[in-house]
Structures are given as C-alpha cells and as structure tokens.
Amino acid sequence: MKTKGLPTILIKNMLVAVIAFQVAFYFTTLFDKPTFPVGALWAVISAYLVLEDTPSEAYMAAKNRMIGTFIGAFVSGIYFYFSPFTLFGYVVAIGIGVVVCFLFKRPQSVRLCGITISVILIAAAISKDLHPVINAA
C-alpha cells in the first residue's frame, strides 16, 4: 500500500474485516452452520489478500483470487468425491491444482488455489462427517 494517513488506513482495514466477516457469516450458515466461523475467517483472510491501493489493483487481485479459489474448490470437491483425506492425495490435489491453473493460463492464481485446497482438505480431515460438496462450497 502507498503511504496514507492513519485514519484512512484504520477505517479501510476495519471495514474490510467487518464486511467480509458479516457476509461470510451469513453465507456460510446457508450451507453448514457449524463451520460458519471457518467460512468467516476464510473470507476475512481473502479480503486482506486482495486489499490494494487502487480499485484496478484490487480488481486484479480479487479476480486472481476468485479464479484460484474456484479451481482449488473444484479440485477439492472432485478429490473428496472419490477419496477421503490422505497426505498423498493432498499432495496430488495440490499438483493437479497447479496444472489446472497453468492450463487456463492463470499462474498468478496458483498460490490461492493451493491455499484453498489446503483449507478444504484439512477442514475435511477435521470434520469427517461434512459432505464433500458442502465443504468445497
């Protein structure tokens, strides 16, 4: 971020955290109420990852984030449809996510794809009764 005054940075960061948390809180409860804190946390992290100085920078960061997240969720959903969590499967899913990002010419989305796969697969390893499609969503 470029150097700005404390009030601007303070307000911007507070709004990003509150809005991301609230939107995700209500959205996540539509799918699985017990996991809403994880969904809210994930949204706040995502919002901070795309927090940029200008609207065009924020748009590009958000676009890359959304594409990486979608690819990661899709790969994770397919993975869990066929197999439960294993360390080997986790590594293979990460590799497939990287390949898919490159096939779609989106190398800048690889990092966020890997984060998404990690969150979904590890959350599923913790909550074994959560349906794979609900978890990926």
CSV table of N, CA, C and O in Angstrom, one decimal:
chain,number,residue,atom,x,y,z
A,1,MET,N,0.8,-1.2,0.0
A,1,MET,CA,0.0,0.0,0.0
A,1,MET,C,0.9,1.2,0.0
A,1,MET,O,1.9,1.3,0.6
A,2,LYS,N,0.4,2.3,-0.7
A,2,LYS,CA,1.1,3.5,-0.6
A,2,LYS,C,0.9,4.2,0.8
A,2,LYS,O,0.0,3.8,1.5
A,3,THR,N,1.8,5.1,1.1
A,3,THR,CA,1.7,5.7,2.4
A,3,THR,C,0.4,6.6,2.4
A,3,THR,O,0.3,7.5,1.6
A,4,LYS,N,-0.4,6.3,3.4
A,4,LYS,CA,-1.6,7.1,3.6
A,4,LYS,C,-1.7,7.5,5.1
A,4,LYS,O,-1.0,6.9,5.9
A,5,GLY,N,-2.6,8.3,5.4
A,5,GLY,CA,-2.8,8.7,6.8
A,5,GLY,C,-3.4,7.6,7.6
A,5,GLY,O,-4.1,6.7,7.1
A,6,LEU,N,-3.1,7.7,8.9
A,6,LEU,CA,-3.7,6.7,9.8
A,6,LEU,C,-5.2,6.5,9.7
A,6,LEU,O,-5.7,5.4,9.7
A,7,PRO,N,-5.9,7.6,9.7
A,7,PRO,CA,-7.4,7.5,9.7
A,7,PRO,C,-7.9,6.7,8.5
A,7,PRO,O,-8.8,5.8,8.6
A,8,THR,N,-7.3,7.0,7.3
A,8,THR,CA,-7.8,6.3,6.1
A,8,THR,C,-7.5,4.8,6.2
A,8,THR,O,-8.3,3.9,5.9
A,9,ILE,N,-6.3,4.4,6.6
A,9,ILE,CA,-5.9,3.0,6.7
A,9,ILE,C,-6.7,2.3,7.8
A,9,ILE,O,-7.1,1.2,7.6
A,10,LEU,N,-6.9,3.0,8.9
A,10,LEU,CA,-7.7,2.4,10.0
A,10,LEU,C,-9.1,2.1,9.6
A,10,LEU,O,-9.6,1.0,9.8
A,11,ILE,N,-9.8,3.1,9.0
A,11,ILE,CA,-11.2,2.9,8.5
A,11,ILE,C,-11.2,1.8,7.4
A,11,ILE,O,-12.1,0.9,7.5
A,12,LYS,N,-10.3,1.8,6.5
A,12,LYS,CA,-10.3,0.8,5.4
A,12,LYS,C,-10.2,-0.6,5.9
A,12,LYS,O,-10.9,-1.5,5.6
A,13,ASN,N,-9.2,-0.8,6.9
A,13,ASN,CA,-9.0,-2.1,7.4
A,13,ASN,C,-10.1,-2.6,8.3
A,13,ASN,O,-10.5,-3.8,8.3
A,14,MET,N,-10.7,-1.7,9.1
A,14,MET,CA,-11.8,-2.1,9.9
A,14,MET,C,-13.1,-2.5,9.0
A,14,MET,O,-13.7,-3.5,9.3
A,15,LEU,N,-13.3,-1.7,8.0
A,15,LEU,CA,-14.4,-2.0,7.1
A,15,LEU,C,-14.2,-3.3,6.4
A,15,LEU,O,-15.2,-4.1,6.3
A,16,VAL,N,-13.0,-3.6,5.9
A,16,VAL,CA,-12.8,-4.8,5.2
A,16,VAL,C,-13.0,-6.0,6.1
A,16,VAL,O,-13.7,-7.0,5.7
A,17,ALA,N,-12.5,-5.9,7.3
A,17,ALA,CA,-12.7,-7.0,8.3
A,17,ALA,C,-14.2,-7.3,8.6
A,17,ALA,O,-14.7,-8.4,8.6
A,18,VAL,N,-14.9,-6.2,8.9
A,18,VAL,CA,-16.3,-6.3,9.4
A,18,VAL,C,-17.2,-6.8,8.2
A,18,VAL,O,-18.0,-7.7,8.4
A,19,ILE,N,-17.0,-6.2,7.0
A,19,ILE,CA,-17.9,-6.6,5.9
A,19,ILE,C,-17.6,-8.0,5.5
A,19,ILE,O,-18.5,-8.8,5.3
A,20,ALA,N,-16.3,-8.4,5.3
A,20,ALA,CA,-16.0,-9.7,4.9
A,20,ALA,C,-16.5,-10.7,5.9
A,20,ALA,O,-17.1,-11.8,5.6
A,21,PHE,N,-16.4,-10.5,7.2
A,21,PHE,CA,-16.9,-11.4,8.3
A,21,PHE,C,-18.4,-11.5,8.2
A,21,PHE,O,-18.9,-12.6,8.2
A,22,GLN,N,-19.1,-10.4,8.1
A,22,GLN,CA,-20.5,-10.5,8.1
A,22,GLN,C,-21.1,-11.2,6.9
A,22,GLN,O,-22.0,-12.0,7.0
A,23,VAL,N,-20.6,-10.9,5.7
A,23,VAL,CA,-21.1,-11.5,4.5
A,23,VAL,C,-20.9,-13.0,4.6
A,23,VAL,O,-21.7,-13.8,4.3
A,24,ALA,N,-19.7,-13.4,5.0
A,24,ALA,CA,-19.3,-14.8,5.0
A,24,ALA,C,-20.1,-15.5,6.1
A,24,ALA,O,-20.5,-16.7,6.0
A,25,PHE,N,-20.3,-14.9,7.2
A,25,PHE,CA,-21.1,-15.4,8.4
A,25,PHE,C,-22.4,-15.9,7.9
A,25,PHE,O,-22.8,-17.0,8.1
A,26,TYR,N,-23.1,-15.0,7.2
A,26,TYR,CA,-24.5,-15.3,6.7
A,26,TYR,C,-24.5,-16.3,5.5
A,26,TYR,O,-25.3,-17.2,5.5
A,27,PHE,N,-23.5,-16.1,4.7
A,27,PHE,CA,-23.4,-17.1,3.5
A,27,PHE,C,-23.1,-18.5,3.9
A,27,PHE,O,-23.7,-19.4,3.5
A,28,THR,N,-22.1,-18.6,4.8
A,28,THR,CA,-21.7,-20.0,5.3
A,28,THR,C,-22.8,-20.7,6.0
A,28,THR,O,-23.0,-21.9,5.9
A,29,THR,N,-23.6,-19.9,6.8
A,29,THR,CA,-24.7,-20.6,7.5
A,29,THR,C,-25.8,-21.2,6.6
A,29,THR,O,-26.5,-22.0,7.0
A,30,LEU,N,-25.8,-20.7,5.4
A,30,LEU,CA,-26.7,-21.3,4.4
A,30,LEU,C,-26.4,-22.8,4.1
A,30,LEU,O,-27.2,-23.6,3.7
A,31,PHE,N,-25.1,-23.1,4.2
A,31,PHE,CA,-24.6,-24.4,3.8
A,31,PHE,C,-24.4,-25.3,5.0
A,31,PHE,O,-24.8,-26.5,5.0
A,32,ASP,N,-23.7,-24.8,6.0
A,32,ASP,CA,-23.3,-25.6,7.2
A,32,ASP,C,-23.1,-24.8,8.4
A,32,ASP,O,-22.0,-24.2,8.5
A,33,LYS,N,-24.0,-24.7,9.3
A,33,LYS,CA,-23.9,-23.8,10.4
A,33,LYS,C,-22.7,-24.0,11.3
A,33,LYS,O,-22.1,-23.1,11.8
A,34,PRO,N,-22.4,-25.3,11.6
A,34,PRO,CA,-21.2,-25.5,12.5
A,34,PRO,C,-19.9,-24.9,11.9
A,34,PRO,O,-19.0,-24.7,12.7
A,35,THR,N,-19.8,-24.8,10.6
A,35,THR,CA,-18.5,-24.3,10.1
A,35,THR,C,-18.5,-22.8,9.8
A,35,THR,O,-17.5,-22.3,9.1
A,36,PHE,N,-19.5,-22.1,10.2
A,36,PHE,CA,-19.5,-20.6,9.8
A,36,PHE,C,-18.3,-19.9,10.3
A,36,PHE,O,-17.8,-19.0,9.6
A,37,PRO,N,-17.7,-20.2,11.5
A,37,PRO,CA,-16.5,-19.4,11.9
A,37,PRO,C,-15.4,-19.6,10.9
A,37,PRO,O,-14.6,-18.7,10.6
A,38,VAL,N,-15.2,-20.8,10.4
A,38,VAL,CA,-14.1,-21.1,9.4
A,38,VAL,C,-14.4,-20.3,8.1
A,38,VAL,O,-13.5,-19.7,7.5
A,39,GLY,N,-15.7,-20.3,7.7
A,39,GLY,CA,-16.0,-19.6,6.5
A,39,GLY,C,-15.8,-18.1,6.6
A,39,GLY,O,-15.3,-17.4,5.7
A,40,ALA,N,-16.2,-17.6,7.8
A,40,ALA,CA,-16.0,-16.1,8.1
A,40,ALA,C,-14.5,-15.8,8.1
A,40,ALA,O,-14.0,-14.8,7.6
A,41,LEU,N,-13.7,-16.6,8.8
A,41,LEU,CA,-12.2,-16.4,8.9
A,41,LEU,C,-11.6,-16.4,7.5
A,41,LEU,O,-10.8,-15.6,7.1
A,42,TRP,N,-12.0,-17.4,6.7
A,42,TRP,CA,-11.5,-17.5,5.3
A,42,TRP,C,-11.8,-16.3,4.5
A,42,TRP,O,-11.0,-15.8,3.7
A,43,ALA,N,-13.0,-15.7,4.6
A,43,ALA,CA,-13.4,-14.5,3.9
A,43,ALA,C,-12.6,-13.3,4.3
A,43,ALA,O,-12.2,-12.5,3.5
A,44,VAL,N,-12.3,-13.2,5.6
A,44,VAL,CA,-11.5,-12.1,6.1
A,44,VAL,C,-10.1,-12.2,5.6
A,44,VAL,O,-9.5,-11.2,5.1
A,45,ILE,N,-9.5,-13.4,5.6
A,45,ILE,CA,-8.2,-13.6,5.0
A,45,ILE,C,-8.2,-13.2,3.6
A,45,ILE,O,-7.3,-12.5,3.1
A,46,SER,N,-9.2,-13.7,2.8
A,46,SER,CA,-9.3,-13.4,1.4
A,46,SER,C,-9.4,-11.9,1.2
A,46,SER,O,-8.8,-11.4,0.2
A,47,ALA,N,-10.2,-11.2,1.9
A,47,ALA,CA,-10.4,-9.8,1.8
A,47,ALA,C,-9.0,-9.1,2.0
A,47,ALA,O,-8.7,-8.2,1.2
A,48,TYR,N,-8.3,-9.5,3.0
A,48,TYR,CA,-7.0,-8.8,3.2
A,48,TYR,C,-6.0,-9.2,2.1
A,48,TYR,O,-5.1,-8.4,1.8
A,49,LEU,N,-6.1,-10.3,1.5
A,49,LEU,CA,-5.2,-10.7,0.4
A,49,LEU,C,-5.4,-9.8,-0.8
A,49,LEU,O,-4.5,-9.6,-1.6
A,50,VAL,N,-6.6,-9.3,-1.0
A,50,VAL,CA,-6.9,-8.5,-2.2
A,50,VAL,C,-7.0,-7.0,-1.9
A,50,VAL,O,-7.3,-6.2,-2.7
A,51,LEU,N,-6.7,-6.6,-0.6
A,51,LEU,CA,-6.7,-5.2,-0.3
A,51,LEU,C,-5.5,-4.5,-0.9
A,51,LEU,O,-4.4,-4.8,-0.7
A,52,GLU,N,-5.8,-3.6,-1.8
A,52,GLU,CA,-4.8,-2.9,-2.6
A,52,GLU,C,-5.1,-1.4,-2.5
A,52,GLU,O,-6.1,-0.9,-2.0
A,53,ASP,N,-4.2,-0.6,-3.1
A,53,ASP,CA,-4.3,0.9,-3.1
A,53,ASP,C,-5.4,1.4,-4.0
A,53,ASP,O,-6.1,2.3,-3.7
A,54,THR,N,-5.4,0.9,-5.2
A,54,THR,CA,-6.3,1.4,-6.2
A,54,THR,C,-7.4,0.4,-6.6
A,54,THR,O,-7.2,-0.8,-6.4
A,55,PRO,N,-8.5,0.9,-7.0
A,55,PRO,CA,-9.6,-0.1,-7.4
A,55,PRO,C,-9.1,-1.1,-8.5
A,55,PRO,O,-9.5,-2.2,-8.5
A,56,SER,N,-8.3,-0.6,-9.5
A,56,SER,CA,-7.9,-1.5,-10.5
A,56,SER,C,-6.9,-2.6,-10.0
A,56,SER,O,-7.0,-3.8,-10.4
A,57,GLU,N,-6.1,-2.3,-9.0
A,57,GLU,CA,-5.2,-3.3,-8.4
A,57,GLU,C,-6.0,-4.2,-7.6
A,57,GLU,O,-5.8,-5.4,-7.6
A,58,ALA,N,-7.0,-3.7,-6.9
A,58,ALA,CA,-7.9,-4.6,-6.1
A,58,ALA,C,-8.7,-5.5,-7.0
A,58,ALA,O,-8.9,-6.7,-6.6
A,59,TYR,N,-9.2,-5.0,-8.1
A,59,TYR,CA,-9.9,-5.8,-9.0
A,59,TYR,C,-9.1,-7.0,-9.5
A,59,TYR,O,-9.6,-8.1,-9.6
A,60,MET,N,-7.9,-6.7,-10.0
A,60,MET,CA,-7.0,-7.8,-10.5
A,60,MET,C,-6.7,-8.8,-9.4
A,60,MET,O,-6.7,-10.0,-9.7
A,61,ALA,N,-6.4,-8.3,-8.2
A,61,ALA,CA,-6.1,-9.2,-7.1
A,61,ALA,C,-7.3,-10.1,-6.8
A,61,ALA,O,-7.2,-11.3,-6.6
A,62,ALA,N,-8.5,-9.5,-6.8
A,62,ALA,CA,-9.7,-10.2,-6.5
A,62,ALA,C,-10.0,-11.2,-7.6
A,62,ALA,O,-10.4,-12.3,-7.3
A,63,LYS,N,-9.8,-10.8,-8.8
A,63,LYS,CA,-10.0,-11.7,-10.0
A,63,LYS,C,-9.1,-13.0,-9.9
A,63,LYS,O,-9.6,-14.1,-10.0
A,64,ASN,N,-7.8,-12.7,-9.6
A,64,ASN,CA,-6.9,-13.9,-9.5
A,64,ASN,C,-7.3,-14.7,-8.3
A,64,ASN,O,-7.2,-16.0,-8.3
A,65,ARG,N,-7.7,-14.1,-7.2
A,65,ARG,CA,-8.2,-14.8,-6.0
A,65,ARG,C,-9.4,-15.7,-6.3
A,65,ARG,O,-9.4,-16.8,-5.9
A,66,MET,N,-10.4,-15.1,-7.0
A,66,MET,CA,-11.6,-15.9,-7.3
A,66,MET,C,-11.3,-17.0,-8.2
A,66,MET,O,-11.8,-18.1,-8.0
A,67,ILE,N,-10.5,-16.8,-9.2
A,67,ILE,CA,-10.1,-17.9,-10.1
A,67,ILE,C,-9.4,-19.0,-9.3
A,67,ILE,O,-9.7,-20.2,-9.5
A,68,GLY,N,-8.4,-18.7,-8.6
A,68,GLY,CA,-7.6,-19.6,-7.8
A,68,GLY,C,-8.5,-20.4,-6.8
A,68,GLY,O,-8.4,-21.6,-6.6
A,69,THR,N,-9.4,-19.6,-6.1
A,69,THR,CA,-10.3,-20.3,-5.2
A,69,THR,C,-11.3,-21.2,-5.9
A,69,THR,O,-11.5,-22.3,-5.4
A,70,PHE,N,-11.8,-20.8,-7.0
A,70,PHE,CA,-12.7,-21.7,-7.7
A,70,PHE,C,-12.0,-23.0,-8.2
A,70,PHE,O,-12.5,-24.1,-8.0
A,71,ILE,N,-10.8,-22.9,-8.7
A,71,ILE,CA,-10.1,-24.0,-9.2
A,71,ILE,C,-9.8,-24.9,-8.0
A,71,ILE,O,-9.9,-26.2,-8.0
A,72,GLY,N,-9.3,-24.3,-6.9
A,72,GLY,CA,-9.0,-25.1,-5.7
A,72,GLY,C,-10.2,-25.8,-5.1
A,72,GLY,O,-10.1,-27.0,-4.7
A,73,ALA,N,-11.4,-25.2,-5.1
A,73,ALA,CA,-12.6,-25.8,-4.6
A,73,ALA,C,-13.1,-26.9,-5.5
A,73,ALA,O,-13.5,-27.9,-5.1
A,74,PHE,N,-12.9,-26.7,-6.8
A,74,PHE,CA,-13.3,-27.7,-7.8
A,74,PHE,C,-12.5,-28.9,-7.6
A,74,PHE,O,-13.0,-30.1,-7.6
A,75,VAL,N,-11.2,-28.7,-7.6
A,75,VAL,CA,-10.2,-29.9,-7.4
A,75,VAL,C,-10.5,-30.6,-6.1
A,75,VAL,O,-10.6,-31.8,-6.1
A,76,SER,N,-10.7,-29.9,-5.1
A,76,SER,CA,-11.0,-30.5,-3.7
A,76,SER,C,-12.3,-31.3,-3.8
A,76,SER,O,-12.4,-32.4,-3.2
A,77,GLY,N,-13.3,-30.7,-4.4
A,77,GLY,CA,-14.6,-31.4,-4.5
A,77,GLY,C,-14.5,-32.7,-5.2
A,77,GLY,O,-15.0,-33.7,-4.8
A,78,ILE,N,-13.8,-32.7,-6.4
A,78,ILE,CA,-13.6,-33.9,-7.1
A,78,ILE,C,-12.8,-34.9,-6.3
A,78,ILE,O,-13.1,-36.1,-6.3
A,79,TYR,N,-11.8,-34.4,-5.7
A,79,TYR,CA,-10.9,-35.3,-4.9
A,79,TYR,C,-11.8,-36.0,-3.8
A,79,TYR,O,-11.7,-37.2,-3.7
A,80,PHE,N,-12.6,-35.3,-3.1
A,80,PHE,CA,-13.4,-35.9,-2.0
A,80,PHE,C,-14.5,-36.7,-2.5
A,80,PHE,O,-15.0,-37.5,-1.8
A,81,TYR,N,-14.9,-36.5,-3.7
A,81,TYR,CA,-15.9,-37.4,-4.3
A,81,TYR,C,-15.4,-38.8,-4.4
A,81,TYR,O,-16.2,-39.7,-4.2
A,82,PHE,N,-14.1,-38.9,-4.7
A,82,PHE,CA,-13.5,-40.2,-5.0
A,82,PHE,C,-12.7,-40.8,-3.8
A,82,PHE,O,-12.5,-42.0,-3.7
A,83,SER,N,-12.3,-39.9,-2.9
A,83,SER,CA,-11.3,-40.4,-1.9
A,83,SER,C,-11.4,-39.6,-0.6
A,83,SER,O,-11.6,-38.4,-0.6
A,84,PRO,N,-11.2,-40.2,0.6
A,84,PRO,CA,-11.1,-39.5,1.8
A,84,PRO,C,-9.7,-38.8,1.9
A,84,PRO,O,-8.8,-39.2,1.1
A,85,PHE,N,-9.5,-38.0,2.9
A,85,PHE,CA,-8.2,-37.3,3.0
A,85,PHE,C,-7.0,-38.3,3.3
A,85,PHE,O,-7.1,-39.1,4.2
A,86,THR,N,-6.0,-38.1,2.5
A,86,THR,CA,-4.7,-38.7,2.8
A,86,THR,C,-3.6,-37.7,2.5
A,86,THR,O,-3.8,-36.8,1.7
A,87,LEU,N,-2.4,-37.9,3.0
A,87,LEU,CA,-1.3,-37.0,2.7
A,87,LEU,C,-0.9,-37.1,1.3
A,87,LEU,O,-0.7,-36.0,0.6
A,88,PHE,N,-0.9,-38.3,0.8
A,88,PHE,CA,-0.5,-38.5,-0.7
A,88,PHE,C,-1.6,-37.8,-1.6
A,88,PHE,O,-1.3,-37.1,-2.5
A,89,GLY,N,-2.9,-38.0,-1.2
A,89,GLY,CA,-3.9,-37.4,-2.0
A,89,GLY,C,-3.9,-35.9,-2.0
A,89,GLY,O,-4.1,-35.2,-3.0
A,90,TYR,N,-3.5,-35.4,-0.8
A,90,TYR,CA,-3.4,-33.9,-0.6
A,90,TYR,C,-2.3,-33.4,-1.6
A,90,TYR,O,-2.5,-32.4,-2.3
A,91,VAL,N,-1.2,-34.0,-1.6
A,91,VAL,CA,-0.1,-33.6,-2.4
A,91,VAL,C,-0.5,-33.7,-3.9
A,91,VAL,O,-0.2,-32.8,-4.7
A,92,VAL,N,-1.2,-34.7,-4.3
A,92,VAL,CA,-1.6,-34.9,-5.7
A,92,VAL,C,-2.6,-33.8,-6.0
A,92,VAL,O,-2.6,-33.2,-7.1
A,93,ALA,N,-3.5,-33.5,-5.1
A,93,ALA,CA,-4.5,-32.4,-5.4
A,93,ALA,C,-3.9,-31.1,-5.6
A,93,ALA,O,-4.2,-30.3,-6.5
A,94,ILE,N,-2.8,-30.8,-4.8
A,94,ILE,CA,-2.1,-29.5,-5.0
A,94,ILE,C,-1.5,-29.5,-6.4
A,94,ILE,O,-1.6,-28.5,-7.1
A,95,GLY,N,-0.9,-30.6,-6.8
A,95,GLY,CA,-0.2,-30.7,-8.1
A,95,GLY,C,-1.3,-30.5,-9.2
A,95,GLY,O,-1.0,-29.8,-10.2
A,96,ILE,N,-2.4,-31.2,-9.1
A,96,ILE,CA,-3.5,-31.0,-10.1
A,96,ILE,C,-3.9,-29.6,-10.1
A,96,ILE,O,-4.1,-29.0,-11.2
A,97,GLY,N,-4.1,-28.9,-9.0
A,97,GLY,CA,-4.5,-27.5,-9.0
A,97,GLY,C,-3.5,-26.6,-9.7
A,97,GLY,O,-3.9,-25.8,-10.5
A,98,VAL,N,-2.2,-26.9,-9.5
A,98,VAL,CA,-1.2,-26.1,-10.2
A,98,VAL,C,-1.3,-26.3,-11.7
A,98,VAL,O,-1.3,-25.4,-12.5
A,99,VAL,N,-1.4,-27.6,-12.1
A,99,VAL,CA,-1.5,-27.9,-13.6
A,99,VAL,C,-2.8,-27.2,-14.2
A,99,VAL,O,-2.7,-26.6,-15.2
A,100,VAL,N,-3.9,-27.3,-13.5
A,100,VAL,CA,-5.1,-26.7,-14.0
A,100,VAL,C,-5.0,-25.2,-14.1
A,100,VAL,O,-5.4,-24.6,-15.2
A,101,CYS,N,-4.3,-24.5,-13.1
A,101,CYS,CA,-4.1,-23.1,-13.3
A,101,CYS,C,-3.3,-22.8,-14.5
A,101,CYS,O,-3.5,-21.8,-15.2
A,102,PHE,N,-2.2,-23.6,-14.7
A,102,PHE,CA,-1.4,-23.3,-15.9
A,102,PHE,C,-2.1,-23.6,-17.2
A,102,PHE,O,-1.9,-22.9,-18.2
A,103,LEU,N,-3.0,-24.6,-17.2
A,103,LEU,CA,-3.7,-25.0,-18.4
A,103,LEU,C,-4.7,-23.8,-18.8
A,103,LEU,O,-4.9,-23.5,-20.0
A,104,PHE,N,-5.2,-23.1,-17.8
A,104,PHE,CA,-6.0,-22.0,-18.0
A,104,PHE,C,-5.3,-20.6,-18.1
A,104,PHE,O,-5.8,-19.6,-18.1
A,105,LYS,N,-3.9,-20.8,-18.2
A,105,LYS,CA,-3.0,-19.6,-18.3
A,105,LYS,C,-3.3,-18.6,-17.1
A,105,LYS,O,-3.3,-17.4,-17.3
A,106,ARG,N,-3.3,-19.2,-15.9
A,106,ARG,CA,-3.6,-18.4,-14.7
A,106,ARG,C,-2.5,-18.7,-13.7
A,106,ARG,O,-2.8,-19.0,-12.5
A,107,PRO,N,-1.2,-18.6,-14.0
A,107,PRO,CA,-0.2,-18.9,-13.0
A,107,PRO,C,-0.2,-18.0,-11.7
A,107,PRO,O,0.2,-18.5,-10.7
A,108,GLN,N,-0.8,-16.8,-11.9
A,108,GLN,CA,-0.9,-15.9,-10.7
A,108,GLN,C,-2.0,-16.4,-9.7
A,108,GLN,O,-2.0,-15.9,-8.6
A,109,SER,N,-2.7,-17.4,-10.1
A,109,SER,CA,-3.8,-17.9,-9.2
A,109,SER,C,-3.3,-19.2,-8.5
A,109,SER,O,-4.1,-19.7,-7.7
A,110,VAL,N,-2.1,-19.7,-8.8
A,110,VAL,CA,-1.6,-20.9,-8.2
A,110,VAL,C,-1.6,-20.9,-6.7
A,110,VAL,O,-2.0,-21.8,-6.0
A,111,ARG,N,-1.0,-19.8,-6.1
A,111,ARG,CA,-0.9,-19.7,-4.7
A,111,ARG,C,-2.2,-19.8,-4.0
A,111,ARG,O,-2.4,-20.5,-3.0
A,112,LEU,N,-3.2,-19.1,-4.5
A,112,LEU,CA,-4.5,-19.1,-3.9
A,112,LEU,C,-5.3,-20.4,-4.1
A,112,LEU,O,-6.1,-20.8,-3.3
A,113,CYS,N,-5.0,-21.0,-5.2
A,113,CYS,CA,-5.5,-22.4,-5.5
A,113,CYS,C,-5.0,-23.3,-4.4
A,113,CYS,O,-5.8,-24.1,-3.8
A,114,GLY,N,-3.7,-23.3,-4.1
A,114,GLY,CA,-3.1,-24.1,-3.1
A,114,GLY,C,-3.6,-23.9,-1.7
A,114,GLY,O,-3.8,-24.8,-0.9
A,115,ILE,N,-3.8,-22.6,-1.4
A,115,ILE,CA,-4.4,-22.2,-0.1
A,115,ILE,C,-5.8,-22.8,0.0
A,115,ILE,O,-6.2,-23.4,1.0
A,116,THR,N,-6.6,-22.7,-1.0
A,116,THR,CA,-8.0,-23.2,-1.0
A,116,THR,C,-8.0,-24.7,-0.8
A,116,THR,O,-8.8,-25.2,0.0
A,117,ILE,N,-7.2,-25.4,-1.6
A,117,ILE,CA,-7.1,-26.9,-1.5
A,117,ILE,C,-6.7,-27.2,-0.1
A,117,ILE,O,-7.3,-28.1,0.5
A,118,SER,N,-5.7,-26.6,0.5
A,118,SER,CA,-5.3,-26.9,1.8
A,118,SER,C,-6.4,-26.7,2.8
A,118,SER,O,-6.6,-27.5,3.7
A,119,VAL,N,-7.1,-25.5,2.8
A,119,VAL,CA,-8.1,-25.3,3.8
A,119,VAL,C,-9.2,-26.3,3.6
A,119,VAL,O,-9.7,-26.9,4.6
A,120,ILE,N,-9.7,-26.6,2.4
A,120,ILE,CA,-10.8,-27.5,2.3
A,120,ILE,C,-10.4,-28.9,2.7
A,120,ILE,O,-11.1,-29.6,3.4
A,121,LEU,N,-9.2,-29.4,2.3
A,121,LEU,CA,-8.8,-30.8,2.6
A,121,LEU,C,-8.6,-31.0,4.1
A,121,LEU,O,-9.0,-31.9,4.7
A,122,ILE,N,-7.9,-30.0,4.7
A,122,ILE,CA,-7.6,-30.1,6.1
A,122,ILE,C,-8.8,-30.0,6.9
A,122,ILE,O,-9.0,-30.7,7.9
A,123,ALA,N,-9.7,-29.1,6.5
A,123,ALA,CA,-11.0,-28.9,7.2
A,123,ALA,C,-11.8,-30.2,7.2
A,123,ALA,O,-12.4,-30.6,8.1
A,124,ALA,N,-11.8,-30.9,6.0
A,124,ALA,CA,-12.5,-32.2,5.9
A,124,ALA,C,-11.8,-33.3,6.7
A,124,ALA,O,-12.5,-34.1,7.2
A,125,ALA,N,-10.5,-33.2,6.9
A,125,ALA,CA,-9.9,-34.2,7.7
A,125,ALA,C,-10.3,-34.0,9.2
A,125,ALA,O,-10.4,-35.0,9.9
A,126,ILE,N,-10.6,-32.8,9.5
A,126,ILE,CA,-11.0,-32.5,10.9
A,126,ILE,C,-12.5,-32.8,11.1
A,126,ILE,O,-12.9,-33.5,12.1
A,127,SER,N,-13.3,-32.4,10.1
A,127,SER,CA,-14.8,-32.7,10.2
A,127,SER,C,-15.2,-33.8,9.2
A,127,SER,O,-15.6,-33.5,8.1
A,128,LYS,N,-14.9,-35.0,9.5
A,128,LYS,CA,-15.1,-36.1,8.6
A,128,LYS,C,-16.6,-36.3,8.2
A,128,LYS,O,-16.8,-36.9,7.1
A,129,ASP,N,-17.6,-35.8,8.9
A,129,ASP,CA,-19.0,-36.0,8.6
A,129,ASP,C,-19.5,-34.9,7.6
A,129,ASP,O,-20.6,-35.0,7.2
A,130,LEU,N,-18.7,-33.9,7.3
A,130,LEU,CA,-19.1,-32.9,6.4
A,130,LEU,C,-19.1,-33.4,4.9
A,130,LEU,O,-18.1,-33.9,4.5
A,131,HIS,N,-20.2,-33.2,4.2
A,131,HIS,CA,-20.3,-33.7,2.8
A,131,HIS,C,-19.3,-32.9,2.0
A,131,HIS,O,-19.1,-31.7,2.1
A,132,PRO,N,-18.6,-33.6,1.1
A,132,PRO,CA,-17.5,-33.0,0.3
A,132,PRO,C,-18.0,-31.8,-0.5
A,132,PRO,O,-17.3,-30.8,-0.7
A,133,VAL,N,-19.2,-31.8,-1.1
A,133,VAL,CA,-19.7,-30.7,-1.9
A,133,VAL,C,-19.9,-29.5,-1.0
A,133,VAL,O,-19.6,-28.4,-1.3
A,134,ILE,N,-20.5,-29.7,0.2
A,134,ILE,CA,-20.8,-28.6,1.1
A,134,ILE,C,-19.4,-28.1,1.6
A,134,ILE,O,-19.3,-26.8,1.6
A,135,ASN,N,-18.5,-28.9,1.8
A,135,ASN,CA,-17.2,-28.4,2.3
A,135,ASN,C,-16.5,-27.6,1.2
A,135,ASN,O,-16.0,-26.5,1.5
A,136,ALA,N,-16.5,-28.1,0.0
A,136,ALA,CA,-15.9,-27.3,-1.1
A,136,ALA,C,-16.6,-26.0,-1.4
A,136,ALA,O,-16.0,-25.0,-1.7
A,137,ALA,N,-17.9,-26.0,-1.2
A,137,ALA,CA,-18.7,-24.7,-1.4
A,137,ALA,C,-18.3,-23.7,-0.3
A,137,ALA,O,-18.2,-22.5,-0.6
